[in-house]
Short mmCIF file of C-alpha atoms in Angstrom, two decimals:
data_model
loop_
_atom_site.label_atom_id
_atom_site.label_comp_id
_atom_site.label_asym_id
_atom_site.label_seq_id
_atom_site.Cartn_x
_atom_site.Cartn_y
_atom_site.Cartn_z
CA MET W 1 -0.41 0.01 -0.09
CA ARG W 2 0.94 3.81 -0.35
CA THR W 3 0.92 5.87 1.99
CA GLU W 4 -2.12 7.66 1.01
CA ASP W 5 -4.13 4.41 0.60
CA TYR W 6 -4.08 5.14 5.09
CA LEU W 7 -5.24 8.30 4.53
CA GLY W 8 -8.76 9.70 4.39
CA GLY W 9 -12.48 7.93 6.08
CA SER W 10 -13.06 6.72 9.80
CA LEU W 11 -10.62 6.08 12.62
CA ASN W 12 -13.02 2.89 12.49
CA GLN W 13 -11.93 2.26 8.51
CA LEU W 14 -7.38 3.30 9.10
CA SER W 15 -7.83 0.77 12.39
CA VAL W 16 -9.11 -2.00 10.07
CA ARG W 17 -6.35 -1.02 7.45
CA VAL W 18 -3.44 -0.51 9.76
CA HIS W 19 -4.55 -3.57 11.60
CA GLN W 20 -5.01 -5.75 8.12
CA ALA W 21 -1.71 -3.99 7.01
CA ASN W 22 0.15 -6.09 9.79
CA LYS W 23 -1.23 -9.03 9.20
CA ASP W 24 0.06 -8.48 5.75
CA LYS W 25 3.29 -8.45 7.13
CA GLY W 26 3.00 -11.25 8.78
CA PHE W 27 2.53 -10.01 12.93
CA TYR W 28 -0.30 -12.07 12.77
CA ASP W 29 0.94 -15.56 11.28
CA GLU W 30 1.52 -16.96 15.09
CA PRO W 31 -0.72 -16.40 17.85
CA THR W 32 0.38 -13.66 20.52
CA GLU W 33 -0.74 -13.30 23.58
CA ASP W 34 -3.07 -10.01 24.34
CA GLY W 35 -0.77 -9.20 27.73
CA THR W 36 1.91 -9.28 24.28
CA ARG W 37 0.79 -7.06 22.36
CA ILE W 38 0.42 -4.46 25.07
CA ALA W 39 3.84 -5.13 25.99
CA LEU W 40 4.71 -3.68 22.31
CA MET W 41 2.24 -0.53 22.91
CA HIS W 42 4.15 0.03 26.22
CA SER W 43 7.52 -0.06 24.18
CA GLU W 44 6.81 2.66 22.08
CA VAL W 45 5.68 5.05 25.13
CA SER W 46 9.40 4.47 25.94
CA GLU W 47 11.08 5.24 22.85
CA LEU W 48 8.55 8.67 22.34
CA LEU W 49 10.68 9.43 26.48
CA GLU W 50 14.06 8.35 24.60
CA ALA W 51 13.25 10.41 21.79
CA ASN W 52 12.20 12.92 24.03
CA ARG W 53 14.63 12.67 26.67
CA LYS W 54 17.25 13.21 23.59
CA GLY W 55 15.50 16.20 22.62
CA LYS W 56 14.68 14.67 19.03
CA THR W 57 12.17 16.25 17.08
CA VAL W 58 11.67 16.67 13.55
CA GLU W 59 13.41 20.33 12.60
CA GLU W 60 11.28 23.23 12.41
CA GLY W 61 10.76 24.72 9.11
CA ILE W 62 10.79 21.17 7.38
CA ASN W 63 7.14 20.74 5.73
CA ILE W 64 7.10 16.83 6.21
CA THR W 65 3.67 16.10 3.53
CA ASP W 66 6.26 16.55 1.60
CA LEU W 67 7.89 13.66 2.12
CA LEU W 68 4.00 12.29 1.46
CA VAL W 69 4.43 13.20 -2.35
CA ILE W 70 7.48 11.35 -2.93
CA GLU W 71 6.69 8.33 -5.34
CA ASP W 72 9.89 6.60 -5.30
CA ASP W 73 10.46 4.23 -2.70
CA THR W 74 14.13 4.61 -2.75
CA SER W 75 13.94 7.91 -2.16
CA PHE W 76 10.87 7.95 0.27
CA LYS W 77 12.89 5.54 2.24
CA LYS W 78 15.52 7.83 2.84
CA ALA W 79 14.08 10.87 3.21
CA TYR W 80 11.95 9.49 5.85
CA GLU W 81 15.20 8.37 7.44
CA SER W 82 16.87 11.50 7.25
CA VAL W 83 14.34 13.77 8.76
CA VAL W 84 12.03 11.60 10.68
CA LYS W 85 13.49 8.51 11.77
CA GLY W 86 13.98 7.79 16.08
CA THR W 87 11.99 11.62 16.47
CA GLU W 88 9.10 11.88 18.89
CA GLU W 89 6.63 12.46 16.26
CA GLU W 90 7.99 9.01 14.21
CA GLU W 91 7.19 7.04 17.98
CA VAL W 92 3.67 9.37 18.98
CA ALA W 93 2.92 8.10 15.30
CA ASP W 94 3.75 4.24 16.38
CA ILE W 95 2.01 4.78 19.58
CA ALA W 96 -0.93 5.35 17.18
CA ILE W 97 -0.96 2.62 14.80
CA ARG W 98 0.08 0.41 18.44
CA ASN W 99 -3.17 1.28 19.23
CA LEU W 100 -5.07 1.49 15.82
CA ASP W 101 -3.92 -2.03 15.22
CA TRP W 102 -5.03 -3.65 18.95
CA SER W 103 -8.76 -1.67 18.02
CA GLY W 104 -8.72 -3.63 14.65
CA PHE W 105 -8.04 -6.71 15.81
CA LYS W 106 -10.53 -6.87 18.95
CA GLY W 107 -13.08 -4.80 16.75
CA VAL W 108 -13.07 -1.63 19.09
CA ASP W 109 -15.41 0.77 17.73
CA LEU W 110 -12.77 3.38 18.84
CA GLU W 111 -14.79 6.49 17.68
CA THR W 112 -17.71 5.91 20.24
CA HIS W 113 -15.32 4.64 22.67
CA ILE W 114 -13.18 7.58 22.22
CA ALA W 115 -16.39 10.57 22.57
CA LEU W 116 -17.89 8.18 25.20
CA LYS W 117 -14.09 8.56 27.44
CA LEU W 118 -14.05 12.23 26.70
CA ARG W 119 -17.88 12.92 27.83
CA TYR W 120 -16.92 11.19 30.61
CA ASN W 121 -13.98 12.88 31.66
CA SER W 122 -15.98 16.02 31.09
CA LEU W 123 -17.43 15.80 34.19
CA ARG W 124 -14.50 15.15 36.39
CA PRO W 125 -12.96 17.43 38.66
CA HIS W 126 -9.56 19.44 37.85
CA LYS W 127 -7.12 16.57 36.88
CA HIS W 128 -9.40 14.74 38.58
CA GLY W 129 -9.11 15.16 41.57
CA LYS W 130 -5.29 14.66 41.57
CA LYS W 131 -2.38 16.15 41.86
CA TYR W 132 -0.68 15.54 38.36
#
């Protein structure tokens, strides 16, 4: 699939596409315990922490959407690796991808659950009653 094939549609549709892409790449060929998949989500959060600790972000002034129009795979890979690889932005995307995959795998209606949680959180006290 090309980059543009992942864009558009609802969050639920995206979760199905992400999950299918992961199946196509072999990540579901062998049974894997839910705990392992959850740990992989956690590992992406840890990688975000490391990128943050190192101050690795996409350089200011770079228009990353320009990367989306690079048609040649070799050129795209080289540009991605020089601009995005190892950055906070990449790790945030990895976290989202892992969560979308999980939602597609489990059949979670992510859009509705996000809406429900946002409404619930709006009814909670400041900082949800905690210090931080």
